[in-house]
Coordinates of C-alpha atoms in Angstrom, one line a residue:
M1 CA -83.1 -42.4 71.4
L2 CA -82.2 -42.4 75.1
D3 CA -84.6 -45.3 75.7
Y4 CA -82.7 -47.3 73.1
L5 CA -79.4 -46.5 74.8
T6 CA -80.7 -47.5 78.3
G7 CA -79.3 -50.9 79.4
I8 CA -77.0 -51.2 76.5
N9 CA -74.7 -54.2 76.4
A10 CA -71.1 -53.5 77.3
V11 CA -69.8 -55.6 74.4
T12 CA -71.3 -53.0 72.0
I13 CA -69.4 -50.2 73.7
L14 CA -66.2 -52.3 73.5
F15 CA -66.6 -53.0 69.8
V16 CA -67.5 -49.4 68.9
S17 CA -64.5 -48.0 70.9
L18 CA -62.0 -50.4 69.2
C19 CA -63.3 -49.4 65.8
V20 CA -63.1 -45.7 66.5
F21 CA -59.6 -45.9 67.8
A22 CA -58.4 -48.2 65.0
I23 CA -59.8 -45.8 62.3
G24 CA -58.4 -42.8 64.2
Y25 CA -54.9 -44.3 64.2
R26 CA -54.9 -45.6 60.6
F27 CA -56.2 -42.4 59.0
Y28 CA -56.1 -39.3 61.2
G29 CA -52.9 -40.1 63.2
L30 CA -51.0 -41.4 60.2
Y31 CA -52.1 -38.4 58.1
I32 CA -50.8 -35.9 60.7
A33 CA -47.5 -37.8 61.0
Q34 CA -46.8 -38.1 57.3
K35 CA -48.4 -34.9 55.8
V36 CA -48.3 -32.4 58.6
L37 CA -45.2 -33.3 60.7
V38 CA -43.5 -35.0 57.8
V39 CA -41.5 -37.3 60.0
D40 CA -38.3 -38.8 58.5
S41 CA -36.6 -41.9 59.6
Q42 CA -33.3 -40.6 58.2
R43 CA -33.1 -37.7 60.7
A44 CA -31.0 -38.4 63.8
T45 CA -33.0 -38.2 67.0
P46 CA -31.7 -36.6 70.3
A47 CA -31.1 -40.2 71.6
E48 CA -28.5 -40.6 68.8
K49 CA -27.1 -37.1 68.7
Y50 CA -26.7 -36.6 72.5
A51 CA -26.3 -40.2 73.7
D52 CA -24.9 -40.2 77.3
G53 CA -26.0 -43.5 78.7
Q54 CA -27.9 -41.7 81.5
D55 CA -30.9 -39.9 80.0
Y56 CA -30.3 -39.9 76.3
V57 CA -30.6 -43.6 75.5
K58 CA -31.6 -45.0 72.1
T59 CA -34.4 -47.4 73.0
N60 CA -36.4 -50.1 71.2
K61 CA -39.7 -48.7 70.1
F62 CA -41.8 -51.4 71.9
V63 CA -39.8 -50.9 75.2
L64 CA -40.2 -47.1 74.8
F65 CA -43.9 -47.5 74.1
G66 CA -44.1 -49.5 77.4
H67 CA -42.3 -46.7 79.3
H68 CA -44.3 -43.9 77.7
F69 CA -47.7 -45.6 78.2
A70 CA -46.8 -46.5 81.8
A71 CA -45.7 -43.0 82.5
I72 CA -48.8 -41.2 81.1
A73 CA -51.4 -43.7 82.2
A74 CA -51.8 -42.8 85.9
A75 CA -54.9 -42.3 88.0
G76 CA -56.7 -40.2 85.4
P77 CA -57.9 -42.9 82.9
L78 CA -58.9 -45.1 85.8
L79 CA -60.6 -42.8 88.2
G80 CA -61.9 -39.9 86.0
P81 CA -64.4 -42.0 84.0
V82 CA -65.6 -43.7 87.2
L83 CA -66.3 -40.3 88.8
A84 CA -67.9 -38.9 85.6
A85 CA -70.3 -41.8 85.5
Q86 CA -72.3 -39.6 87.9
F87 CA -73.6 -37.9 84.8
G88 CA -74.5 -41.2 83.1
Y89 CA -72.3 -43.2 80.8
L90 CA -73.0 -41.2 77.5
P91 CA -71.2 -37.9 78.2
G92 CA -68.0 -39.7 79.3
L93 CA -68.1 -42.2 76.5
L94 CA -68.5 -39.4 73.8
W95 CA -65.7 -37.3 75.4
I96 CA -63.3 -40.2 75.6
L97 CA -63.9 -41.4 72.0
I98 CA -63.9 -37.9 70.4
G99 CA -61.3 -36.3 72.6
C100 CA -58.8 -39.1 72.4
V101 CA -58.8 -39.2 68.6
L102 CA -59.1 -35.5 67.8
A103 CA -57.3 -33.9 70.8
G104 CA -55.4 -36.2 73.1
G105 CA -53.6 -38.3 70.4
V106 CA -52.8 -35.2 68.4
H107 CA -51.6 -33.4 71.6
D108 CA -49.2 -36.3 72.5
M109 CA -47.8 -36.9 69.1
V110 CA -47.2 -33.2 68.3
V111 CA -45.6 -32.3 71.6
L112 CA -43.3 -35.4 71.3
F113 CA -42.4 -34.3 67.8
C114 CA -41.7 -30.7 69.0
S115 CA -39.4 -32.0 71.7
V116 CA -37.5 -34.3 69.3
R117 CA -36.9 -31.3 67.1
H118 CA -35.7 -29.2 70.1
K119 CA -33.0 -31.6 71.4
G120 CA -35.4 -33.5 73.7
K121 CA -35.9 -30.4 75.8
S122 CA -38.8 -29.4 78.0
L123 CA -42.0 -27.7 77.1
A124 CA -40.8 -24.4 78.7
Y125 CA -37.7 -24.6 76.5
I126 CA -39.8 -25.1 73.4
A127 CA -42.0 -22.2 74.4
S128 CA -39.0 -19.9 74.8
K129 CA -37.7 -20.8 71.4
E130 CA -41.1 -21.0 69.5
V131 CA -42.7 -18.0 71.2
D132 CA -40.4 -15.8 73.3
K133 CA -38.3 -15.9 76.4
T134 CA -40.8 -14.3 78.6
T135 CA -43.5 -16.8 77.7
G136 CA -41.0 -19.6 78.2
F137 CA -40.1 -18.3 81.7
V138 CA -43.7 -18.0 82.8
A139 CA -44.4 -21.5 81.2
S140 CA -41.5 -23.0 83.2
W141 CA -43.0 -21.9 86.5
A142 CA -46.5 -22.8 85.5
V143 CA -45.4 -26.3 84.4
L144 CA -43.3 -26.8 87.6
A145 CA -46.3 -25.8 89.8
I146 CA -48.7 -28.1 87.9
L147 CA -46.2 -31.0 88.1
I148 CA -46.0 -30.7 91.8
L149 CA -49.8 -30.6 92.2
T150 CA -50.1 -33.5 89.7
L151 CA -47.6 -35.7 91.5
A152 CA -49.1 -34.9 94.9
G153 CA -52.5 -35.9 93.6
L154 CA -51.3 -39.1 92.0
S155 CA -49.3 -40.1 95.0
I156 CA -52.1 -39.5 97.4
A157 CA -54.3 -41.8 95.3
C158 CA -51.5 -44.4 95.4
V159 CA -51.1 -44.1 99.2
N160 CA -54.8 -44.6 99.6
A161 CA -54.7 -47.7 97.5
M162 CA -51.7 -49.3 99.2
Y163 CA -51.6 -48.4 102.9
N164 CA -52.5 -51.2 105.3
S165 CA -52.6 -53.6 102.4
L166 CA -49.7 -56.1 102.6
W167 CA -50.6 -57.9 99.4
S168 CA -50.7 -54.7 97.3
T169 CA -47.6 -53.2 98.8
Y170 CA -45.7 -56.5 98.3
T171 CA -46.6 -56.8 94.6
V172 CA -45.8 -53.2 93.8
A173 CA -42.5 -53.3 95.8
A174 CA -41.4 -56.5 94.1
T175 CA -41.5 -54.8 90.7
I176 CA -38.5 -52.7 91.7
P177 CA -35.8 -55.5 92.1
I178 CA -37.4 -57.3 89.1
A179 CA -37.0 -54.1 87.0
I180 CA -33.4 -53.6 88.1
L181 CA -32.6 -57.2 87.1
M182 CA -34.3 -56.7 83.7
G183 CA -32.6 -53.3 83.1
G184 CA -29.1 -54.7 84.0
Y185 CA -29.6 -57.6 81.6
M186 CA -30.9 -55.6 78.7
Q187 CA -28.2 -53.0 79.1
Y188 CA -25.1 -55.2 79.4
S189 CA -26.1 -58.4 77.5
K190 CA -24.8 -58.7 74.0
H191 CA -27.4 -61.3 73.0
P192 CA -29.4 -60.3 69.9
L193 CA -32.6 -61.2 71.6
R194 CA -31.8 -59.5 74.9
V195 CA -35.0 -57.4 74.9
T196 CA -37.1 -60.6 74.3
I197 CA -35.3 -62.6 76.9
G198 CA -35.4 -59.8 79.4
T199 CA -39.1 -59.4 78.8
V200 CA -39.8 -63.1 79.3
I201 CA -37.7 -63.1 82.6
G202 CA -39.6 -60.0 83.9
V203 CA -43.0 -61.3 83.0
I204 CA -42.4 -64.7 84.6
L205 CA -41.1 -63.1 87.8
L206 CA -44.0 -60.7 87.9
F207 CA -46.5 -63.5 87.4
L208 CA -44.9 -65.4 90.3
C209 CA -45.0 -62.2 92.4
I210 CA -48.8 -61.8 91.8
L211 CA -49.3 -65.5 92.4
T212 CA -47.6 -65.4 95.8
G213 CA -49.4 -62.3 96.9
P214 CA -52.1 -64.1 98.9
W215 CA -49.5 -66.3 100.6
V216 CA -47.5 -63.2 101.6
A217 CA -50.7 -61.5 103.0
E218 CA -51.3 -64.6 105.2
H219 CA -47.8 -64.5 106.7
P220 CA -47.3 -61.0 108.3
E221 CA -44.7 -62.6 110.6
Y222 CA -42.3 -62.6 107.6
F223 CA -43.5 -59.6 105.6
G224 CA -45.2 -57.4 108.2
W225 CA -42.6 -54.7 107.5
L226 CA -44.4 -54.1 104.2
D227 CA -47.7 -53.4 106.0
M228 CA -47.4 -49.6 106.4
D229 CA -49.8 -47.1 107.8
K230 CA -50.8 -44.0 105.8
K231 CA -48.1 -41.7 107.2
T232 CA -45.3 -44.1 106.6
M233 CA -46.5 -44.8 103.1
S234 CA -46.7 -41.1 102.5
I235 CA -42.9 -40.9 103.2
V236 CA -41.9 -44.1 101.4
I237 CA -43.4 -43.1 98.0
P238 CA -41.5 -39.8 97.8
V239 CA -38.3 -41.6 98.8
Y240 CA -38.9 -44.0 95.9
G241 CA -39.6 -41.0 93.6
F242 CA -36.2 -39.5 94.5
F243 CA -34.2 -42.7 93.6
A244 CA -36.2 -43.1 90.4
S245 CA -35.3 -39.6 89.4
V246 CA -31.5 -39.9 90.0
L247 CA -30.6 -43.4 89.0
P248 CA -29.8 -44.1 85.3
V249 CA -33.0 -44.3 83.3
W250 CA -32.1 -47.8 82.0
L251 CA -31.6 -49.2 85.5
L252 CA -35.0 -48.7 87.2
L253 CA -37.5 -46.3 85.5
L254 CA -37.5 -47.7 82.0
P255 CA -37.6 -51.4 82.7
R256 CA -40.0 -51.0 85.6
D257 CA -42.4 -49.0 83.5
Y258 CA -42.0 -51.5 80.6
L259 CA -42.7 -54.4 83.0
S260 CA -45.7 -52.7 84.6
T261 CA -47.1 -52.2 81.1
F262 CA -47.5 -55.9 80.7
L263 CA -49.5 -56.0 83.9
K264 CA -51.6 -53.0 82.8
V265 CA -52.2 -54.0 79.2
G266 CA -52.7 -57.7 80.3
T267 CA -55.3 -56.7 82.9
I268 CA -57.2 -54.4 80.5
V269 CA -57.2 -57.1 77.8
A270 CA -58.3 -59.7 80.3
L271 CA -61.1 -57.3 81.4
A272 CA -62.1 -56.8 77.8
V273 CA -62.2 -60.6 77.3
G274 CA -64.2 -60.9 80.5
I275 CA -66.7 -58.3 79.2
V276 CA -67.1 -60.2 76.0
F277 CA -67.6 -63.4 77.8
V278 CA -70.0 -62.1 80.5
A279 CA -71.7 -59.5 78.2
P280 CA -73.0 -57.4 81.1
H281 CA -75.6 -54.7 80.5
F282 CA -75.1 -51.1 81.7
Q283 CA -77.1 -50.5 84.9
M284 CA -76.2 -46.8 84.8
P285 CA -78.5 -44.8 82.4
P286 CA -77.1 -42.8 79.5
L287 CA -77.9 -39.5 81.4
T288 CA -78.8 -38.9 85.0
K289 CA -80.5 -36.0 86.7
F290 CA -77.2 -34.5 87.7
I291 CA -76.2 -33.3 84.3
G292 CA -77.4 -29.8 85.3
G293 CA -75.2 -29.9 88.4
G294 CA -75.6 -30.6 92.1
G295 CA -74.3 -34.1 92.0
P296 CA -72.9 -35.9 95.1
I297 CA -69.5 -36.6 93.5
V298 CA -68.9 -33.8 90.9
P299 CA -70.8 -30.6 92.0
G300 CA -70.8 -28.8 88.7
P301 CA -72.8 -29.3 85.5
V302 CA -71.8 -31.9 82.9
I303 CA -70.5 -29.1 80.7
P304 CA -67.8 -28.0 81.4
F305 CA -67.1 -30.5 84.2
I306 CA -67.0 -33.7 82.0
F307 CA -63.9 -32.3 80.3
I308 CA -62.2 -31.7 83.7
T309 CA -63.3 -34.8 85.5
I310 CA -62.0 -37.1 82.6
A311 CA -58.7 -35.4 82.1
C312 CA -56.4 -38.3 81.3
G313 CA -58.0 -40.8 79.0
A314 CA -59.2 -38.1 76.5
L315 CA -56.8 -35.2 76.8
S316 CA -54.1 -34.5 79.4
G317 CA -51.5 -31.8 79.9
F318 CA -49.5 -34.1 82.1
H319 CA -48.6 -36.1 79.0
A320 CA -46.7 -33.1 77.7
T321 CA -44.3 -33.3 80.6
I322 CA -43.5 -36.9 79.7
G323 CA -43.5 -36.2 75.9
T324 CA -41.0 -33.4 76.5
G325 CA -39.2 -35.1 79.4
T326 CA -38.0 -38.7 79.3
T327 CA -39.6 -40.1 76.1
P328 CA -38.0 -37.8 73.4
K329 CA -34.5 -38.5 74.9
M330 CA -35.0 -42.2 74.1
L331 CA -36.8 -42.2 70.7
D332 CA -34.8 -44.2 68.2
N333 CA -36.6 -43.2 65.1
E334 CA -38.5 -40.0 64.3
K335 CA -41.3 -42.0 62.5
N336 CA -42.1 -43.7 65.8
V337 CA -43.7 -40.5 67.2
L338 CA -46.9 -41.9 65.7
F339 CA -46.6 -45.3 67.4
V340 CA -45.4 -44.0 70.7
G341 CA -47.2 -40.7 71.0
Y342 CA -50.6 -41.3 69.2
G343 CA -50.7 -45.0 69.8
A344 CA -50.1 -44.8 73.6
M345 CA -52.8 -42.2 73.9
L346 CA -55.3 -44.4 72.1
T347 CA -54.3 -47.3 74.4
E348 CA -55.0 -45.0 77.4
G349 CA -58.3 -44.1 75.9
F350 CA -59.2 -47.8 75.8
V351 CA -58.2 -48.1 79.5
A352 CA -60.6 -45.2 80.2
I353 CA -63.4 -47.0 78.3
M354 CA -62.8 -50.1 80.4
A355 CA -63.0 -48.1 83.6
L356 CA -66.2 -46.5 82.5
V357 CA -67.7 -49.9 81.8
A358 CA -66.6 -51.3 85.2
A359 CA -68.3 -48.5 86.9
C360 CA -71.5 -48.5 84.9
V361 CA -72.3 -52.2 85.3
L362 CA -72.9 -51.6 89.0
V363 CA -76.4 -50.8 90.2
P364 CA -76.5 -46.9 90.4
A365 CA -77.5 -46.9 94.0
D366 CA -74.5 -49.1 94.9
Y367 CA -72.3 -46.9 92.7
F368 CA -73.4 -43.7 94.5
A369 CA -73.2 -45.4 97.9
I370 CA -69.5 -46.2 97.3
N371 CA -68.5 -42.9 95.7
S372 CA -70.4 -40.5 98.0
S373 CA -70.0 -39.5 101.6
A374 CA -72.6 -41.0 103.9
E375 CA -74.4 -37.7 104.3
H376 CA -74.6 -37.1 100.5
F377 CA -75.8 -40.6 99.8
Q378 CA -78.5 -40.3 102.5
A379 CA -79.7 -37.1 100.9
L380 CA -80.2 -38.9 97.6
G381 CA -82.9 -41.1 99.1
M382 CA -81.6 -44.3 97.4
A383 CA -81.5 -47.8 98.9
V384 CA -78.5 -50.0 98.2
H385 CA -79.1 -53.1 96.2
D386 CA -76.1 -55.5 96.0
L387 CA -73.7 -53.6 98.3
P388 CA -74.0 -55.8 101.4
R389 CA -73.4 -58.9 99.4
L390 CA -70.4 -57.3 97.6
E391 CA -68.9 -56.2 100.9
A392 CA -69.2 -59.8 102.2
E393 CA -67.6 -61.2 99.1
V394 CA -64.6 -58.8 98.9
Q395 CA -64.2 -58.9 102.7
E396 CA -63.9 -55.1 102.9
S397 CA -66.1 -52.1 103.9
L398 CA -67.1 -50.4 100.6
A399 CA -69.7 -47.7 101.5
A400 CA -68.6 -44.1 101.6
R401 CA -65.2 -44.6 100.0
P402 CA -65.2 -41.7 97.5
G403 CA -62.5 -41.2 94.9
G404 CA -63.3 -43.8 92.3
S405 CA -60.7 -46.4 93.0
V406 CA -62.9 -48.6 95.2
S407 CA -65.9 -48.7 92.9
L408 CA -63.5 -49.4 89.9
A409 CA -62.0 -52.3 91.8
V410 CA -65.5 -53.6 92.7
G411 CA -66.6 -53.3 89.1
M412 CA -63.6 -55.2 87.8
A413 CA -63.9 -57.9 90.4
Y414 CA -67.6 -58.2 89.6
I415 CA -66.9 -58.8 85.9
F416 CA -64.1 -61.3 86.6
S417 CA -66.1 -63.2 89.2
K418 CA -68.9 -63.8 86.7
I419 CA -66.6 -66.0 84.6
P420 CA -67.1 -69.7 85.2
W421 CA -65.0 -71.1 88.1
M422 CA -64.2 -67.6 89.3
E423 CA -67.3 -67.1 91.5
Q424 CA -65.4 -67.8 94.7
L425 CA -62.5 -65.5 93.9
M426 CA -64.2 -62.1 94.3
A427 CA -61.9 -61.1 97.2
Y428 CA -58.8 -62.1 95.2
W429 CA -59.9 -60.1 92.2
Y430 CA -60.8 -57.1 94.3
H431 CA -57.4 -56.9 95.9
F432 CA -55.7 -57.6 92.6
A433 CA -57.6 -54.6 91.1
I434 CA -56.4 -52.4 93.9
M435 CA -52.8 -53.4 93.3
F436 CA -53.3 -52.9 89.6
E437 CA -54.4 -49.3 90.2
A438 CA -51.5 -48.6 92.5
V439 CA -49.0 -49.9 89.8
F440 CA -50.7 -47.7 87.2
I441 CA -50.3 -44.6 89.4
L442 CA -46.8 -45.2 90.6
S443 CA -45.4 -45.6 87.1
A444 CA -46.4 -42.0 86.4
V445 CA -45.0 -40.8 89.7
D446 CA -41.5 -42.0 89.0
A447 CA -41.4 -40.6 85.4
G448 CA -43.1 -37.4 86.5
T449 CA -40.5 -36.9 89.3
R450 CA -37.7 -37.3 86.8
V451 CA -39.3 -34.8 84.4
G452 CA -39.7 -32.4 87.3
R453 CA -36.0 -32.7 88.0
F454 CA -35.2 -31.9 84.4
F455 CA -37.4 -28.8 84.7
L456 CA -35.8 -27.6 87.9
Q457 CA -32.3 -28.2 86.5
E458 CA -33.1 -26.2 83.4
M459 CA -34.4 -23.3 85.5
M460 CA -31.5 -23.3 88.0
G461 CA -29.1 -23.6 85.0
K462 CA -30.1 -20.1 84.0
V463 CA -28.8 -18.8 87.3
Y464 CA -25.9 -21.1 87.8
P465 CA -24.8 -22.8 84.6
K466 CA -23.5 -26.0 86.3
F467 CA -27.1 -27.0 87.0
A468 CA -27.8 -27.2 83.3
D469 CA -25.3 -30.1 83.1
K470 CA -27.4 -33.2 83.6
N471 CA -24.4 -35.2 84.6
W472 CA -23.3 -32.8 87.4
L473 CA -24.0 -35.0 90.5
P474 CA -24.5 -32.2 93.1
G475 CA -27.1 -30.5 90.9
L476 CA -28.8 -33.7 90.0
I477 CA -29.2 -34.7 93.7
S478 CA -30.1 -31.3 95.1
T479 CA -32.8 -30.6 92.5
S480 CA -34.2 -34.1 93.0
I481 CA -34.4 -33.5 96.8
V482 CA -36.1 -30.1 96.4
F483 CA -38.6 -31.2 93.8
T484 CA -39.5 -34.5 95.5
G485 CA -39.7 -32.8 98.9
A486 CA -42.2 -30.2 97.5
W487 CA -44.7 -32.8 96.3
G488 CA -43.9 -35.2 99.1
Y489 CA -44.8 -32.6 101.7
L490 CA -48.2 -32.2 100.1
V491 CA -48.7 -35.9 100.1
Y492 CA -47.8 -36.1 103.8
S493 CA -49.9 -33.2 104.9
G494 CA -52.8 -33.1 102.5
D495 CA -55.6 -35.2 101.1
I496 CA -57.0 -35.9 97.7
T497 CA -60.2 -33.9 98.0
N498 CA -58.2 -30.7 98.4
I499 CA -55.7 -31.3 95.6
W500 CA -57.5 -33.3 92.9
P501 CA -60.0 -30.6 91.6
L502 CA -57.1 -28.1 91.3
F503 CA -55.1 -30.7 89.5
G504 CA -58.0 -31.2 87.0
I505 CA -58.1 -27.5 86.1
S506 CA -54.3 -27.2 85.9
N507 CA -53.9 -30.4 83.9
Q508 CA -56.3 -29.3 81.2
L509 CA -55.0 -25.8 81.0
L510 CA -51.5 -27.2 80.4
A511 CA -53.0 -29.4 77.6
S512 CA -54.5 -26.3 76.0
V513 CA -51.2 -24.4 76.2
T514 CA -49.3 -27.3 74.7
L515 CA -51.7 -27.6 71.8
L516 CA -51.4 -23.8 71.2
I517 CA -47.5 -24.0 71.3
G518 CA -47.7 -26.9 68.9
T519 CA -49.8 -24.7 66.6
T520 CA -47.1 -22.1 66.8
M521 CA -44.5 -24.6 65.6
L522 CA -46.7 -25.8 62.7
I523 CA -47.1 -22.2 61.5
R524 CA -43.3 -21.7 61.7
M525 CA -42.9 -24.9 59.7
N526 CA -45.0 -23.4 56.9
K527 CA -47.9 -25.7 57.8
A528 CA -50.4 -22.9 58.6
K529 CA -53.1 -24.7 56.6
Y530 CA -52.9 -27.6 59.0
A531 CA -52.7 -25.4 62.2
W532 CA -56.4 -25.9 62.9
M533 CA -55.7 -29.6 63.9
T534 CA -54.0 -28.4 67.0
G535 CA -55.4 -24.8 67.2
V536 CA -59.1 -25.7 67.3
P537 CA -58.9 -28.2 70.2
G538 CA -56.4 -25.9 72.0
V539 CA -58.8 -22.9 71.8
L540 CA -61.9 -24.9 72.7
M541 CA -60.2 -26.5 75.8
T542 CA -58.9 -23.1 76.9
I543 CA -62.4 -21.6 77.0
I544 CA -63.9 -24.7 78.6
T545 CA -61.2 -25.0 81.3
M546 CA -61.3 -21.3 82.2
W547 CA -65.1 -21.6 82.5
A548 CA -64.7 -24.6 84.9
G549 CA -62.1 -22.7 86.9
V550 CA -64.2 -19.7 87.4
W551 CA -67.2 -21.9 88.3
L552 CA -65.1 -23.7 90.9
I553 CA -63.9 -20.4 92.5
M554 CA -67.3 -18.7 92.5
Y555 CA -69.6 -21.6 93.4
Q556 CA -67.4 -24.1 95.3
Y557 CA -64.2 -22.7 96.8
L558 CA -65.2 -19.2 98.0
P559 CA -68.6 -20.3 99.4
A560 CA -66.9 -23.0 101.4
G561 CA -64.2 -20.7 102.7
K562 CA -61.5 -22.5 100.7
N563 CA -59.6 -19.3 100.0
L564 CA -56.2 -20.9 99.4
L565 CA -57.6 -23.2 96.8
A566 CA -59.4 -20.3 95.2
F567 CA -56.1 -18.4 95.1
L568 CA -54.1 -21.3 93.7
S569 CA -56.8 -21.8 91.0
A570 CA -56.7 -18.2 90.0
F571 CA -52.9 -18.1 90.1
V572 CA -52.5 -21.1 87.7
M573 CA -55.2 -19.6 85.4
V574 CA -53.3 -16.2 85.3
L575 CA -50.0 -17.9 84.6
M576 CA -51.5 -20.0 81.8
G577 CA -53.3 -16.9 80.5
V578 CA -50.0 -15.1 80.1
V579 CA -48.6 -18.0 78.1
I580 CA -51.7 -18.2 75.9
W581 CA -51.6 -14.5 75.2
G582 CA -47.9 -14.6 74.2
T583 CA -48.5 -17.7 72.0
V584 CA -51.5 -16.1 70.1
R585 CA -49.4 -12.9 69.6
R586 CA -46.7 -15.0 68.1
W587 CA -49.1 -16.5 65.6
F588 CA -49.8 -13.1 64.1
V589 CA -46.0 -12.3 63.9
L590 CA -45.3 -15.6 62.1
L591 CA -48.2 -15.3 59.7
K592 CA -46.9 -11.9 58.6
N593 CA -43.3 -13.2 58.4
H594 CA -42.3 -14.5 54.9
N595 CA -38.6 -14.9 55.6
V596 CA -37.8 -18.6 55.0
V597 CA -34.5 -20.3 56.1
K598 CA -33.3 -23.9 56.4
D599 CA -33.1 -25.3 59.9
E600 CA -30.5 -27.7 61.2
Y601 CA -32.4 -30.6 59.6
G602 CA -32.4 -29.0 56.2
V603 CA -36.1 -28.2 56.3
E604 CA -37.4 -24.8 55.1
V605 CA -39.1 -23.0 57.9
K606 CA -40.0 -19.4 58.8
E607 CA -37.1 -17.5 60.4
I608 CA -37.4 -17.2 64.2
V609 CA -37.1 -13.6 65.2
Q610 CA -37.3 -12.9 68.9
E611 CA -39.1 -9.7 69.8

């Protein structure tokens, strides 16, 4: 069987993935939305009931899809599958396809639905209402800590992709004024086609921006101020995150994410077309000798580490912060939780498949040479194959550049350059791919920072009620400064190798907790017979992630003397363990409770009785 799967054509993988995702959306996702959640277009959403023009803004479903997808699709679906290729392409492929349909899509749709039914409030608020106040309190601190770690990890990846790259920085920076122009037009124009016209304007300007990138890179005398070193870039990105979190959502965050979605989706579609046209074969085998552990990129065994390495793209707790942060405050119709929640997750899964393909069409020795340190690669006893030629063509040094972003960019550029008349544009495609990755990541940074500000305001509001008022300017600015400063400090002083593994554990534990909290709400809604749809993946991911966390502490962090990382890992696991325990206890209380009342939506549910 494995012999048959060796050297498989990438077009086959592409076709199978599209079929699996289409079937999953049409049958599994639609069934959950209609039969389990019973979404109703006649129910007023928080965007209608609490409209304030700042955060609660009724938004066109396609624009909201663009924002939501841009916010959730960060470094994870791009870099995780590339790093997981160390085990061979088969484990990552199976986890993306199965996890995305049965866990990730369900997770994103259910948590969005939960937040819509809870006034667009945060996951911690939902936990306090659905479980108990103690669980909600612990969850709020756990989520805040995970958000800080997540945004630090994402931002460091963005810094590494953009610093000392004038072309990439220019293209990413140009999306800000373009987005403000789009946002202003779509907000104030009375034209019935304002969304379409604003979209056309933004796409044209973005295309011109990309087209002029090489010219800008060749004229540092005019644009040299955009050519920033690593430390400067580490300051600029948190400053941007601050402004993205305090400005009205329609002015910068929403149109920028919507605009960047065209770049993201357009690039992924172009990559898919390129794969069909070029029809490359996988050079990476279905399984490698590192499935038992000891690999140069991911030290642990394929199980449980495949589930941690590919976090976003299959299942991601970070999505819960967006699904209970900005998105539910802008949903115009309850029925659109399927399109926005489940649909955006499947789209991210397809991005992960494309990243996996881009990595696996490289010769394995070249892949390991790029993603391993020089010492680790030398210990493998491999000899590079095409790497010297690739370095000459992209005009960059590629060896010993771990992290996944460089090998992904090389793989994408390799596929594009094989298209007729593109052979001489390898360097262009490589730098374009680096820029594409940076835009992907930064979109999640701005939305995540805004969500973090919501969390902090909610928590501070319990001590000083004025902070709970989202329109109170001193509270808005002060919480934004504190939150941005926390993850900004980690970006300025840390590096991705210290933060990313901890992010992986935290991210998947948050996903587990979210699925279990969603299970609690299903039981309360008298949907206990469907609770397995969220409960089974939630329980399985809890066991797997705890397993990976213990492995990291025992066999990686403590032996290497990384005591702080070991402590932080254990701390996050304990916090999440408290939330999980409280949630499971709540299940038994609800299952014994037969008191039925009608909620504010007129739906019969089990009465919430706080212990």
